[in-house]
Amino acid sequence: MRAMKRIRNGLGWCGLIALAAALNLLVWTQQFFSPLVLVPLAAAAVLGLAWLVLLVLAMVEHRALEDRTAGGLGALFSGAVFLGICIVLYLFLVSWKASWDLTEEGRRSLAPQTVQVLQAMNTEVEVFCYFPLIDEELVAIARDKTLRFLEQCQRHTPLLKVELLDPSIDRAHLEAMKVTHVSVQGTIVLRSGERQRVITLTGGSPRLEERDFTNALINVLREAETRVYFITGHQERGLMDEDPQKGGSILGNLLRGESYTTEPLAIKISAPEIPTDADIIVINNPLMDFHPVEIEVLDEFMTRGGRLLVLIEPRRATTTGQGVADRMFSFFSNRLGIKIGADLVCTDKTDTPLQLELTLDNAPFETVEEEEGKYRGAFSLKHPVTRGFDQSLLFQSVRSVSIAENAPEGVAAEELLRTTPDFWAESDIEKLLQTRQAKRDDGERMGPVPLAIAAVLPVDKSKNPKGRTDARAVIVGDADFAANGSIIVPGHLNFLLNTFAWLSESEDLIAMRPTGRESQPLILTPLQQRAIAWVSIMLTIQLVLAAGLAVYLLRKRHQ
C-alpha cells in the first residue's frame, strides 16, 4: 500500500516537474510546436494521467475518501475553479479594450481631435501600410506600432479599412496607387475616393506619428480645401519667413498640414481686389496702416461673408498723430465692433511686468463677479474656440482688445481671452518700456482685461458667392505668440488652429491636437527579449511556488 502511494506521489511530482520544464521552454523558445516543448509536455500529460488513474484506484480500494485524498481533490477543484475565473476575467478585460496610458509620450491614447475626426467620418477611408518583410528590428517596431495605432483608431469608426502590404511583392498595387517612392522603413497611404495622402516613415526611430495621420485623414476627408490669404505690403510677418524666432513659416506649414491652402496677397491700389475664392484673410502683425482703398476692399470682402484673422503686436507704433493705425483700427471698431487699445497690458505683481500666462486656474478670479459658467480661468466657456481648451498661453507682451461701446447693429461679439485681475491696460507705453516699472494711474482699465475678441456679422446670403449668412472675425492683441519661436507651444498651436477651424465653419476640427512627442525605443536582442519574458513570467511564479513548498516541508518536519 505504501509502495503504491510512493509510486503515485512520484508520478505526480515527476509530472509537475515535466510540466514546469515544458512551460519554461515554451516561454524561452516561444515556439509551441518545438520538440523541446512538446516532449516534456507529453511526458507531463502521461505522468499526470497515470497519477490520476492510481488515485482513482486507491479511492475504489478504500471505498471512501481519505482525509488527505479528499483535501487534495478539494484543492485541485478549487485551483481549477480559480483558473477558470482568471481566464474569464482575462477574456472580459481583453474584450473591454480599456487601458491606462502611463507612457511619457502618450502612445496608448488618442488625442481628442483624432477621436473627433474618426467619429465624424461618413465615408470609407482605406489605409495601406507598405512595410518590407526584412529582418530589421526598427522596421518590425515601426510596423507593429503602426498596426497597434490603427487598431486604436478602428475602435472609433467602422469606416477605416487597414491593409498590410509588402512593396517588393505588391509592386502592381503600388503602381496602381501611383506611389513612386516608398521608404525601406515603411510608407502609409490614406485614400478616400480620388483624394490620397502619403506618409513616409523616416529617421532613427521610424513610426507613424498621430499628428501626421490625423492631418492626412483630414486631407482625404475634405471635399474642398479652404483658401487662406495672408495680406502683404505693410511689413507683415512673412508666410515664407523661416527665421527660427520671428518668422511665420511654421504657421503656414501647420495650416497646409490641416488641408488649408495658403497664399500671400498684396492688394494693388491701382486694381484693388480680393480673390473670390478667398475664405480667410489673415493680417499678421502689420507695421503700417492700410490705404483707404484697401479698407474698402476688406469691407467688401466682409460684406460677402468673408472671414478675417488679425494679429496685432503691441510694440508696434500706436501714435495716432502719425496716422499709423487710424484707418485700420477705425475699420475694426466701426465695422466689426472690436476696439484695439493703444496700450500695453502689465502688472506690478511680478518681476516681468509685461509677461502674461493665461491658464485655466480660476483662483485669481474669485474676487471678480462674472456670470456663472462664462469663463474658466482666462478662457471663455461660451465660444467654440476656447470652450474645451485645456492648455496655457504665454504672451511676452499684449495689448487690450475689447468690444466697442457703439458696436454696429447686428454684430455679436464675444471675449475669448482675458487677463487675471492684477493686470491693467497701461496707456503710457513709452514710459513703461523705458523704466520697465509698472504703476497704474487713475483712469486706466483694471483687469480682467480682454485680449482677444471674436465677432459675427450678419450678411445678405444672396449677395455672396459662397452662400454664407454671416461674416466672422477674430482679433488678438499679440502676434509674437504665432511666430516660429513660440507657436510650437501646444497651447499657442491649438488656439490658432481652433480659430481657423471656427472661421472656416469646421467646428468638428476644434479639439486638442496630437503633439509630436517622441521617445527612443529600447532595442533588445532576441535573447534579451526571451530572458525578460522568462524572468517576468516563469521565474517569479516558480520562486513563489518554491517558497510555498519550502514552508510546507519545514512545517511537516517540525510537526
mmCIF file with all atom_site columns, N, CA and C in Angstrom, residues 75 412 525:
data_model
loop_
_atom_site.group_PDB
_atom_site.id
_atom_site.type_symbol
_atom_site.label_atom_id
_atom_site.label_alt_id
_atom_site.label_comp_id
_atom_site.label_asym_id
_atom_site.label_entity_id
_atom_site.label_seq_id
_atom_site.pdbx_PDB_ins_code
_atom_site.Cartn_x
_atom_site.Cartn_y
_atom_site.Cartn_z
_atom_site.occupancy
_atom_site.B_iso_or_equiv
_atom_site.pdbx_formal_charge
_atom_site.auth_seq_id
_atom_site.auth_comp_id
_atom_site.auth_asym_id
_atom_site.auth_atom_id
_atom_site.pdbx_PDB_model_num
ATOM 1 N N  . ALA A 1 75  ? -8.473  20.732 -3.163  1.00 0.00 ? 75  ALA A N  1
ATOM 2 C CA . ALA A 1 75  ? -7.522  21.751 -3.597  1.00 0.00 ? 75  ALA A CA 1
ATOM 3 C C  . ALA A 1 75  ? -7.440  21.792 -5.119  1.00 0.00 ? 75  ALA A C  1
ATOM 4 N N  . ALA A 1 412 ? -22.467 90.389 -33.238 1.00 0.00 ? 412 ALA A N  1
ATOM 5 C CA . ALA A 1 412 ? -22.396 89.636 -31.985 1.00 0.00 ? 412 ALA A CA 1
ATOM 6 C C  . ALA A 1 412 ? -20.925 89.359 -31.687 1.00 0.00 ? 412 ALA A C  1
ATOM 7 N N  . THR A 1 525 ? 17.938  42.416 -28.132 1.00 0.00 ? 525 THR A N  1
ATOM 8 C CA . THR A 1 525 ? 18.220  41.245 -28.950 1.00 0.00 ? 525 THR A CA 1
ATOM 9 C C  . THR A 1 525 ? 17.176  40.169 -28.655 1.00 0.00 ? 525 THR A C  1
#
